[in-house]
Short mmCIF file of C-alpha atoms in Angstrom, two decimals:
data_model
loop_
_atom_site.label_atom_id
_atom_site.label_comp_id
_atom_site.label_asym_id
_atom_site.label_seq_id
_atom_site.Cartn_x
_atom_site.Cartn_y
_atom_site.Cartn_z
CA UNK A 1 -43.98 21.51 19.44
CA UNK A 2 -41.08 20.05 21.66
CA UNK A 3 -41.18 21.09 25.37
CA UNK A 4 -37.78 23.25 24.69
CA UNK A 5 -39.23 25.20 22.10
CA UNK A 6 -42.32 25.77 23.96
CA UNK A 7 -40.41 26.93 26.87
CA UNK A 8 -38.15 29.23 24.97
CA UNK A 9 -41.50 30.69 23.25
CA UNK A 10 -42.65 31.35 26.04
CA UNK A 11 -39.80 33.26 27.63
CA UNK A 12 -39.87 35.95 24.30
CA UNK A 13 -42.93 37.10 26.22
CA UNK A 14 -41.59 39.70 28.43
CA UNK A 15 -43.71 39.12 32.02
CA UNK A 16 -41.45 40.55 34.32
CA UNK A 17 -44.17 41.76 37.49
CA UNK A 18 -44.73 45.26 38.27
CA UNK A 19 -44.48 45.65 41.92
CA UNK A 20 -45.97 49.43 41.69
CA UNK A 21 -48.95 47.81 39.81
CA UNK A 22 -49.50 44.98 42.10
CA UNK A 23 -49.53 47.71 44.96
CA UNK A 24 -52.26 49.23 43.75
CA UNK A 25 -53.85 46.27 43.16
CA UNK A 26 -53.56 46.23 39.44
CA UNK A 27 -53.65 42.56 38.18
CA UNK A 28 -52.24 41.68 36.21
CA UNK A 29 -49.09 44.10 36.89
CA UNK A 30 -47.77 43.93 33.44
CA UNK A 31 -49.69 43.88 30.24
CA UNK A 32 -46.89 41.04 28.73
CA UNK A 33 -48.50 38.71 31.31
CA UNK A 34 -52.34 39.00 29.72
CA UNK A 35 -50.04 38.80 26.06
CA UNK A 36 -48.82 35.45 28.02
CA UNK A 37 -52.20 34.06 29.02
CA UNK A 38 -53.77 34.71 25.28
CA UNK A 39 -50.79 32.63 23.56
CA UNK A 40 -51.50 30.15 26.56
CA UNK A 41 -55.65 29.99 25.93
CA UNK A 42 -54.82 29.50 22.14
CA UNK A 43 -52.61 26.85 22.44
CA UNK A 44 -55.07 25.07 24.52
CA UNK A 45 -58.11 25.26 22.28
CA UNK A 46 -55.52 24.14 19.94
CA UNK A 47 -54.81 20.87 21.90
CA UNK A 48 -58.65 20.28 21.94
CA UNK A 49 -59.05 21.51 26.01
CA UNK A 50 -62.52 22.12 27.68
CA UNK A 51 -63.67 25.36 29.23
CA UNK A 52 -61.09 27.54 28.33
CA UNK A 53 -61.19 30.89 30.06
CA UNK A 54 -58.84 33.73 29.62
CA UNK A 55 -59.86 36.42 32.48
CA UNK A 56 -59.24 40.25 32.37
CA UNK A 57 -57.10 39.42 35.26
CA UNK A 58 -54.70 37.05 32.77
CA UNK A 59 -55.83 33.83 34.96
CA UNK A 60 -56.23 31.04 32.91
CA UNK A 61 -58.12 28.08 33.48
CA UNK A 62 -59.27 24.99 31.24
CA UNK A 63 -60.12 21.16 31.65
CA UNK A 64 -59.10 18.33 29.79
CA UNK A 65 -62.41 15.51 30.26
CA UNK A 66 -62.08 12.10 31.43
CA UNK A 67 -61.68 9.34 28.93
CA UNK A 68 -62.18 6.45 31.29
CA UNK A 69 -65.83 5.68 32.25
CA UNK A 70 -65.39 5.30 36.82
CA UNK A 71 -64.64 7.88 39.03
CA UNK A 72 -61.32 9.66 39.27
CA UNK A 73 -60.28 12.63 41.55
CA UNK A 74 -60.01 15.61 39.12
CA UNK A 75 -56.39 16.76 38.98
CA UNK A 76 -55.20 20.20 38.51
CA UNK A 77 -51.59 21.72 37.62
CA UNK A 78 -50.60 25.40 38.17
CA UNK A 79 -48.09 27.54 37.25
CA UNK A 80 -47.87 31.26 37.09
CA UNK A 81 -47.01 33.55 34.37
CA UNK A 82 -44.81 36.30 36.01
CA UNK A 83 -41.09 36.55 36.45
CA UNK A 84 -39.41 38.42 39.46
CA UNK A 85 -38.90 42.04 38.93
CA UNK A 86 -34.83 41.74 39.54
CA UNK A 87 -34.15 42.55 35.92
CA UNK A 88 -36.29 43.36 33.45
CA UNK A 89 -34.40 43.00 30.40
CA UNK A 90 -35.51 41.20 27.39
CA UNK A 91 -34.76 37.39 27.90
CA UNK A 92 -32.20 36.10 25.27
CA UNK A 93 -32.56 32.40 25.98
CA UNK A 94 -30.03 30.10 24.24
CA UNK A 95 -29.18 26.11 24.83
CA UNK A 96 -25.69 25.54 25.30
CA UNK A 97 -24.16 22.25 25.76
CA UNK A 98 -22.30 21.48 29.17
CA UNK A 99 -19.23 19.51 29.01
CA UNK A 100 -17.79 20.52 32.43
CA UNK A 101 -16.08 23.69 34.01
CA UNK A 102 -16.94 26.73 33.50
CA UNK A 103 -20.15 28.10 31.09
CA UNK A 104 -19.71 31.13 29.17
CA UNK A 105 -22.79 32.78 28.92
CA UNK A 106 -21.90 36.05 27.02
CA UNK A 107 -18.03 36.40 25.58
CA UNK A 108 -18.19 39.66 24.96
CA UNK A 109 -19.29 40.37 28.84
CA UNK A 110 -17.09 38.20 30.40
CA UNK A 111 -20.18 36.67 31.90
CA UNK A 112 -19.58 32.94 33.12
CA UNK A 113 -21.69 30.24 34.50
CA UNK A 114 -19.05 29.28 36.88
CA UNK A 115 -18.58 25.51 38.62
CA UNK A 116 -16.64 26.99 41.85
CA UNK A 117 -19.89 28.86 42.60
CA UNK A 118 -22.45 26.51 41.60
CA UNK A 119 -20.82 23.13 41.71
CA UNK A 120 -24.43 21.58 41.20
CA UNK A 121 -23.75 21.96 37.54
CA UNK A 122 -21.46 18.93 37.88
CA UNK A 123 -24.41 16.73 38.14
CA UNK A 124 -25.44 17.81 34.50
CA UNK A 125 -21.88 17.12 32.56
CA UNK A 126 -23.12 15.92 29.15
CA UNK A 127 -26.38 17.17 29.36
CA UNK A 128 -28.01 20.52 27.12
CA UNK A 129 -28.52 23.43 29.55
CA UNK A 130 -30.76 26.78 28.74
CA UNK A 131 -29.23 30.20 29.90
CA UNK A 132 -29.74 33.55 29.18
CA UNK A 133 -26.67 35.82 28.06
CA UNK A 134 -25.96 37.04 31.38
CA UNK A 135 -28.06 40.30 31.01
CA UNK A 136 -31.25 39.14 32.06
CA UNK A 137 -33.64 36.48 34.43
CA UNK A 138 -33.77 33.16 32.43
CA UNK A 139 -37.52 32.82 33.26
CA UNK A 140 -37.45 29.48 34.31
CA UNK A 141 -39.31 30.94 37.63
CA UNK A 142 -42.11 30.15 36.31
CA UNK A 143 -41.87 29.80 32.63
CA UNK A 144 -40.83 25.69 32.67
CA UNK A 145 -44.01 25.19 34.69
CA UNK A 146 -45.64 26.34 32.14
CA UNK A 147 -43.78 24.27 29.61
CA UNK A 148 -43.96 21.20 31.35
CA UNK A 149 -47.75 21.04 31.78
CA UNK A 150 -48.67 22.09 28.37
CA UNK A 151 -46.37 19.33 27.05
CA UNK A 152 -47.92 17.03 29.64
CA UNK A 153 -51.20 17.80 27.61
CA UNK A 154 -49.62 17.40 24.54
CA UNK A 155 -49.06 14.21 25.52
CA UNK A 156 -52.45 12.97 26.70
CA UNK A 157 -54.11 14.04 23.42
CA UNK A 158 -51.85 12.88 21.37
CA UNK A 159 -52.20 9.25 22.48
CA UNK A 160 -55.90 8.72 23.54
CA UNK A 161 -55.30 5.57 24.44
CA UNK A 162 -54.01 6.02 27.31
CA UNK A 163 -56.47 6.49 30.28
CA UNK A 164 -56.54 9.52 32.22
CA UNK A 165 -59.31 10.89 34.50
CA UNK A 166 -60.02 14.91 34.49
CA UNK A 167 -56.74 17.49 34.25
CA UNK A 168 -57.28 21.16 35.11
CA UNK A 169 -54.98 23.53 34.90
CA UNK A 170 -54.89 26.87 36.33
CA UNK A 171 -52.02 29.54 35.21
CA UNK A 172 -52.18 32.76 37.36
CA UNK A 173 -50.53 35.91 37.36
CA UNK A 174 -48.63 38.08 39.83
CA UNK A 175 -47.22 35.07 42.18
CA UNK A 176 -44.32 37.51 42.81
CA UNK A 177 -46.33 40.14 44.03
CA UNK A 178 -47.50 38.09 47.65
CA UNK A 179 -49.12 35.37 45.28
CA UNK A 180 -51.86 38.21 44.44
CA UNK A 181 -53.30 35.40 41.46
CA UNK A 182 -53.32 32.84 43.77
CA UNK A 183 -55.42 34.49 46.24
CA UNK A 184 -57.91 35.49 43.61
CA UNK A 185 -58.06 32.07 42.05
CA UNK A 186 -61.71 30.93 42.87
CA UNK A 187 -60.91 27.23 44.41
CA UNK A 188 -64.36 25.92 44.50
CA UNK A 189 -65.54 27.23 41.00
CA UNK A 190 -62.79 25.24 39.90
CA UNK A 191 -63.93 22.38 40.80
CA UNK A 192 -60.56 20.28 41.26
CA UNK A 193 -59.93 17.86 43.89
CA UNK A 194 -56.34 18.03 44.40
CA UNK A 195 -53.50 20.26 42.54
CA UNK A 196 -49.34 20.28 42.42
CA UNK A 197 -47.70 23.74 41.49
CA UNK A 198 -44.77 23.66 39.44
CA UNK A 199 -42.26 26.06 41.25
CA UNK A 200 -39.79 24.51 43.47
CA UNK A 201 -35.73 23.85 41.88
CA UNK A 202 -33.87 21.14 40.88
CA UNK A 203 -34.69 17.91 40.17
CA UNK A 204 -35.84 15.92 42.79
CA UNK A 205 -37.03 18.91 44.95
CA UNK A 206 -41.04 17.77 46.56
CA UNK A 207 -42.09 21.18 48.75
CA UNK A 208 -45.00 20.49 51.05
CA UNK A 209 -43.21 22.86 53.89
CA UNK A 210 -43.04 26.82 53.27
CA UNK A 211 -43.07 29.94 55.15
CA UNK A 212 -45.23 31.27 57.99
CA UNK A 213 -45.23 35.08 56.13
CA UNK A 214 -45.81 38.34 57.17
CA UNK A 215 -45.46 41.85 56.13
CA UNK A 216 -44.64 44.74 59.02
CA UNK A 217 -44.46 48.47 57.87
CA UNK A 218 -43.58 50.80 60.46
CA UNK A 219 -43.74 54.71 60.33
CA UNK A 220 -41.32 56.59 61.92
CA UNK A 221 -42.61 60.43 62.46
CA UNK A 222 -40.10 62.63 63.83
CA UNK A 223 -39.97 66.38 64.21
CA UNK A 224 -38.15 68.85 62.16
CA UNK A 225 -36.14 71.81 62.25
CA UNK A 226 -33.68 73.84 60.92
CA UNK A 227 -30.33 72.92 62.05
CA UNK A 228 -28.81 76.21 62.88
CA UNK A 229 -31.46 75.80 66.03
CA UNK A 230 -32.06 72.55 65.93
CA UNK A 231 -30.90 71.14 68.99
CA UNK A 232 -33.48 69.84 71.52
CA UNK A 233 -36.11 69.81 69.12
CA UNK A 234 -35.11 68.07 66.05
CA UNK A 235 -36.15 64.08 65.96
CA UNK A 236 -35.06 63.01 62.75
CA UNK A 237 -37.24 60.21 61.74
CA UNK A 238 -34.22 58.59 59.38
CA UNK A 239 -32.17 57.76 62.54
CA UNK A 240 -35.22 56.68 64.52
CA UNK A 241 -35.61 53.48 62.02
CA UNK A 242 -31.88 53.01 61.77
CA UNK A 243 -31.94 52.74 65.31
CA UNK A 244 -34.89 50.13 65.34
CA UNK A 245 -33.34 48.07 62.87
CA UNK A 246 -29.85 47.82 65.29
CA UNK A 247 -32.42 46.70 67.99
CA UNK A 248 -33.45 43.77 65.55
CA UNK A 249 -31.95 40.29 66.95
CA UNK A 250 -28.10 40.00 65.16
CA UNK A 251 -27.99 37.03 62.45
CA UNK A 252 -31.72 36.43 62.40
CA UNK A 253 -31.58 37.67 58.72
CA UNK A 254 -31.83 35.91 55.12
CA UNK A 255 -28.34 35.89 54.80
CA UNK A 256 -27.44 34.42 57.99
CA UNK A 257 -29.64 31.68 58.08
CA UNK A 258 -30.72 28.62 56.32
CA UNK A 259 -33.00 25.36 56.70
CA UNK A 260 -36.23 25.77 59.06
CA UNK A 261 -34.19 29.07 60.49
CA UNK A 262 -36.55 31.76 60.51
CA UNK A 263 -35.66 36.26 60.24
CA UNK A 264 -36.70 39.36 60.16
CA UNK A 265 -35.56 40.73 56.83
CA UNK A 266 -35.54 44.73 56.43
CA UNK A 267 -36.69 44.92 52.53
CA UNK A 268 -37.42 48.89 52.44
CA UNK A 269 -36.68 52.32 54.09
CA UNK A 270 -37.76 55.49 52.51
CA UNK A 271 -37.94 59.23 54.32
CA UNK A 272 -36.62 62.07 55.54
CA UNK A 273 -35.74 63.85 58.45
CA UNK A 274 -39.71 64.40 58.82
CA UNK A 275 -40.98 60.98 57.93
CA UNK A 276 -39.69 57.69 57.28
CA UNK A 277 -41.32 54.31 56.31
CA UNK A 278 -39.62 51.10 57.29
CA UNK A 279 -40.83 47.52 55.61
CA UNK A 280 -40.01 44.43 56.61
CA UNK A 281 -40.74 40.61 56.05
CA UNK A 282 -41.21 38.16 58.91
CA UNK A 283 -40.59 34.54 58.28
CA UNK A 284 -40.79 31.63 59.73
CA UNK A 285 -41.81 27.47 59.49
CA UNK A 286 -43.39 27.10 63.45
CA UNK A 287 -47.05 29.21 63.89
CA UNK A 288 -45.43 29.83 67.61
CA UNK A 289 -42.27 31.50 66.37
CA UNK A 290 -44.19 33.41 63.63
CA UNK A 291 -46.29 34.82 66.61
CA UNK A 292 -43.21 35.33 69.21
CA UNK A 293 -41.67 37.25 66.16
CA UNK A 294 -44.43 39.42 65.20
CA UNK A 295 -45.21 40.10 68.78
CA UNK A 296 -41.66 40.93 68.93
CA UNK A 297 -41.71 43.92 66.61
CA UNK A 298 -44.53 45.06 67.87
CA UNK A 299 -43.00 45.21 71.62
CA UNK A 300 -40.36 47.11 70.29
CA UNK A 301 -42.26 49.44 68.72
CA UNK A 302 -44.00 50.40 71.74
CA UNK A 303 -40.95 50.58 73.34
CA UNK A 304 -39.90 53.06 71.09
CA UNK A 305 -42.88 55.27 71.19
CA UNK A 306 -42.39 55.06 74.89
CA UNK A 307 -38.92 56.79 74.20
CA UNK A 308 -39.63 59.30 71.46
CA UNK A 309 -42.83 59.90 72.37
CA UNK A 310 -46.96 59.67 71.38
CA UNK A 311 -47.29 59.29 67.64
CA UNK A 312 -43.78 58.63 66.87
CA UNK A 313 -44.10 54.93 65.78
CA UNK A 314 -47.30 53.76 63.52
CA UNK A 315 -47.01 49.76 63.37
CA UNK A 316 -48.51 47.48 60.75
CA UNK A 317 -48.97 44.13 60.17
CA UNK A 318 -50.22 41.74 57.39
CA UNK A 319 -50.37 38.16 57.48
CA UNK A 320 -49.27 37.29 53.99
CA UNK A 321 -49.33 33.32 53.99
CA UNK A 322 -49.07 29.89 56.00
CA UNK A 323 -47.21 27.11 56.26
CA UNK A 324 -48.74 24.93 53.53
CA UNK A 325 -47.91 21.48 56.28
CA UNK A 326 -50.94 22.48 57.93
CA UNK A 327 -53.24 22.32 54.42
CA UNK A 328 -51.09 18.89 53.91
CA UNK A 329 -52.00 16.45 56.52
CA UNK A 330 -54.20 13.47 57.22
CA UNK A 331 -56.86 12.82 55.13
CA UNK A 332 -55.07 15.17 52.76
CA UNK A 333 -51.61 14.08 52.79
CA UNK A 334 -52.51 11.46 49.48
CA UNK A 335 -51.10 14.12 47.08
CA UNK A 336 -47.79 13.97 48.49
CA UNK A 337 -47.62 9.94 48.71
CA UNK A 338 -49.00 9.58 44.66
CA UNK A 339 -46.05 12.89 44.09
CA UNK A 340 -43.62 10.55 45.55
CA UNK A 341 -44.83 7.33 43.82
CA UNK A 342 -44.60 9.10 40.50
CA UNK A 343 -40.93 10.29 40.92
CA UNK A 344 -39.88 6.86 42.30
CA UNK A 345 -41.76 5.21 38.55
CA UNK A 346 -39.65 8.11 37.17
CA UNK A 347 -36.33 6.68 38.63
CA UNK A 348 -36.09 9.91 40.73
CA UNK A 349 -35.33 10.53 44.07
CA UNK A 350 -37.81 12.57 46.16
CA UNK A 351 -35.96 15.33 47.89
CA UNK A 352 -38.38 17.05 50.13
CA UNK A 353 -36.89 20.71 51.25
CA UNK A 354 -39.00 23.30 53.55
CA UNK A 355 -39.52 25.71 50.88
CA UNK A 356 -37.98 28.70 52.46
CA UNK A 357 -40.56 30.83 50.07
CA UNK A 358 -44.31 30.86 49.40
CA UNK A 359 -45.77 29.69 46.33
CA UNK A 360 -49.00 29.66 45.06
CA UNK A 361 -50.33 26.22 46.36
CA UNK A 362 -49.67 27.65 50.09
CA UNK A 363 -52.43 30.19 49.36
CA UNK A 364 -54.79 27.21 46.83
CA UNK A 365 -54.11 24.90 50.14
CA UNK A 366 -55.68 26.93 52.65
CA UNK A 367 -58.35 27.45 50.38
CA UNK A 368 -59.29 23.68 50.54
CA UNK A 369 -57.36 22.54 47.23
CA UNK A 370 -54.95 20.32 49.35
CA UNK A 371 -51.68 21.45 46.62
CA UNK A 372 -47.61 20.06 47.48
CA UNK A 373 -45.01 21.89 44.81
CA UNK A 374 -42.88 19.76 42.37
CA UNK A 375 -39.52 20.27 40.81
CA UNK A 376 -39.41 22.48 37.47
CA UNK A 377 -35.73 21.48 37.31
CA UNK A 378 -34.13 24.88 37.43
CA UNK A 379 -31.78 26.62 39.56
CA UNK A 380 -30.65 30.53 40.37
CA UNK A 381 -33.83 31.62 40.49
CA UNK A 382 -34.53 35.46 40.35
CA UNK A 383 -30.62 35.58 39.26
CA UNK A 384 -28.75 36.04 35.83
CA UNK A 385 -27.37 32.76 36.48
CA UNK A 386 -30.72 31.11 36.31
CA UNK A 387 -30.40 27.67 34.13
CA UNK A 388 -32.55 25.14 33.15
CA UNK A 389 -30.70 21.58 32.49
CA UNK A 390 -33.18 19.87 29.12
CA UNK A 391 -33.28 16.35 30.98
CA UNK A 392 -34.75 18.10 33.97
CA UNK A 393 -37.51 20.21 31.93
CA UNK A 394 -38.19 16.85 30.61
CA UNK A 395 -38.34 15.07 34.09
CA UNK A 396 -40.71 17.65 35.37
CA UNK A 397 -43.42 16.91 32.52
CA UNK A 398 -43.08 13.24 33.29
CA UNK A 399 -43.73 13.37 36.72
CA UNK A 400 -46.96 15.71 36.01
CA UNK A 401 -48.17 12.71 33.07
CA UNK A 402 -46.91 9.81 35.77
CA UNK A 403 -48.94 11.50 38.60
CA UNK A 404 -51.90 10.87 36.53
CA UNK A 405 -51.37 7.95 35.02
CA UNK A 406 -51.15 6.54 38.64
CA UNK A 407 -54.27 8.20 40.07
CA UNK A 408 -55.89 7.04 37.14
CA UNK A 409 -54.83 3.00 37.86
CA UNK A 410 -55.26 4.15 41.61
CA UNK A 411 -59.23 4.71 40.85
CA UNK A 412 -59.53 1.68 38.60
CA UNK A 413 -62.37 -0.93 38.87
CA UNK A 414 -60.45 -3.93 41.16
CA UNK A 415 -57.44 -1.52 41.89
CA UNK A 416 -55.98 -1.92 45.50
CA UNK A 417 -56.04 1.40 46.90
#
């Protein structure tokens, strides 16, 4: 099977995540994800793979065995099954050529793919691109990871000549749920030596920076009353948050910033007069400013329980994930030089971007699975406008089959390494 067709298979499978599931710890959140991780543990017992385990939890792992007889680090490749919960439409993927302008992805709609708003698509003039019709997520995020190392496989069995040491691959579930596979992904039963996720954007991208991430929920408890004699005892606990969140630092939010800028990003507020729940995310790419911020809220909170009195403000935090630069450096850092290496042999040029995101290898890194993220070669993720340029799907599988191919020659018997 081509890599297109693979990847379009795979986005019939409807694996949108269920964020009330995940909650309550349900994993994975949607039953189309386990449906995903069967039609993934078939297709590698059909490529001849080794230890091929389909959990209850839909995380797949399997091994492909050495065919050279000296020692090579064992290699492993993730990707996760789940697509973000922003639509959850049935995915009508279709391949479109792109000859310039303006892409329509659904006449009847008026839905168009539009170069004034994405003038990236410039760079793919001439080339096939895969869209949805404008009425759902495209899937790419993380459906060409997928795609890419299952052709990479392909590959390696279909031409036994060529020398590889072990591959592993891991697929996981629920990455959009706080990376909830990741974290239950047991590292050292693995038994891999190094790993690259599949789940950064366009071509080029190399993500060995990410977020320092953390979760606050505050509860506001106020006091009610009716309002015909409400005043001087009524503390409505809707205003109390609203009022908290205009204490919060102007422009430090997603949509004011950019780069290594970090925020404080209100996500949820729920309540009434009597009781209201406030959620946000903290972010940022410095351990110190992830604590100044964090220690932020929770001065303010205090301040405001100081104001409305004992009880009024419950405050919460969760450390969700670190910066993945800290998993990625010294004696560990040889993932990202051979990443590099293999997109240079690929005539591509590394781009390395602080991932402002988590992915899965944050979570495998800090578990001792030193794991940098590579380029699926999409764009618009968690957006109708998602696409998915062919060359690029193809790029991404090459790197993944060059990586090895240079480890492999790294290891060799004589090799200068």
């Amino acid at each position: 099977m081509n890599i297109v067709d693979r990847f379009i298979s795979y986005t019939k499978i409807n694996t949108t995540t269920n964020s009330k599931q995940g909650a309550a710890g349900i994993m994975p959140s949607s039953e189309g994800q386990r449906v995903l991780a069967k039609k993934l543990g078939n297709e590698l017992k059909q490529l001849g793979l080794q230890d091929i385990l389909v959990r209850d939890t839909a995380i797949v792992t399997a091994t492909l065995p050495a065919n050279v007889d000296y020692f090579v680090p064992t290699i492993a490749f993730f990707g996760h099954l789940d697509t973000s919960a922003e639509l959850i439409n049935e995915t009508k993927a279709q391949v479109l050529p792109y000859n310039g302008g303006d892409l329509c992805l659904n006449n009847a709609l008026n839905i168009y793919l539009r170069q004034s708003e994405f003038p990236e698509l410039k760079n793919y003039i001439g080339d096939d691109i895969i869209v949805t019709d404008g009425t759902s997520l495209l899937g790419a995020d993380n459906k060409a990871a997928l795609a890419a190392i299952v052709n990479m496989l392909q590959y390696f069995r279909q031409n036994p000549d060529v020398k590889h040491g072990t591959i592993k691959v891991g697929f996981v579930p629920d990455e959009e749920q706080g990376l909830l596979g990741a974290k239950a992904f047991d590292v050292n039963a693995f038994g891999a030596d190094f790993a690259y996720a599949l789940d950064c954007g366009g071509i080029g991208e190399l993500v060995y920076e990410n977020w320092n991430a953390g979760d606050v929920e505050i509860i506001f408890t106020g006091q009610p009353a009716h309002p015909m004699s409400a005043k001087g005892k009524l503390k409505n606990s809707l205003l109390m948050a609203h009022k908290y969140i205009a204490m919060l630092p102007g422009g430090e939010a997603p949509e004011y910033t950019e780069g290594r800028e970090g925020y404080y990003w209100v996500k949820q507020i729920q309540g009434n007069n009597a009781r209201t729940v406030l959620k946000l995310d903290v972010r940022d790419f410095t351990q110190a400013g992830y604590e100044y911020r964090m220690t932020f809220l929770k001065n303010l909170s205090d301040s405001c329980t100081a104001l409305w009195g004992e009880g009024s403000v419950q405050f919460k935090m969760t450390a969700r994930y670190t910066n993945v630069y800290n998993s990625l450096q010294g004696e560990n850092r040889y993932p990202i030089d051979i990443a590099i290496a293999a997109y240079e042999k690929c005539d591509i040029t590394p781009r390395p971007i602080p991932m402002r995101g988590g992915y899965d290898g944050a979570v495998l890194s800090q578990k001792g699975l030193p794991c940098p993220n590579l380029f699926t070669g999409a764009h618009n993720f968690h957006s109708i406008y998602e696409y998915l340029p062919v060359k690029s799907l193809y790029a991404a599988s090459e790197v993944v089959k060059t990586i090895v191919e240079l480890t492999t020659a790294r290891f060799a018997p004589g090799a200068d390494i």
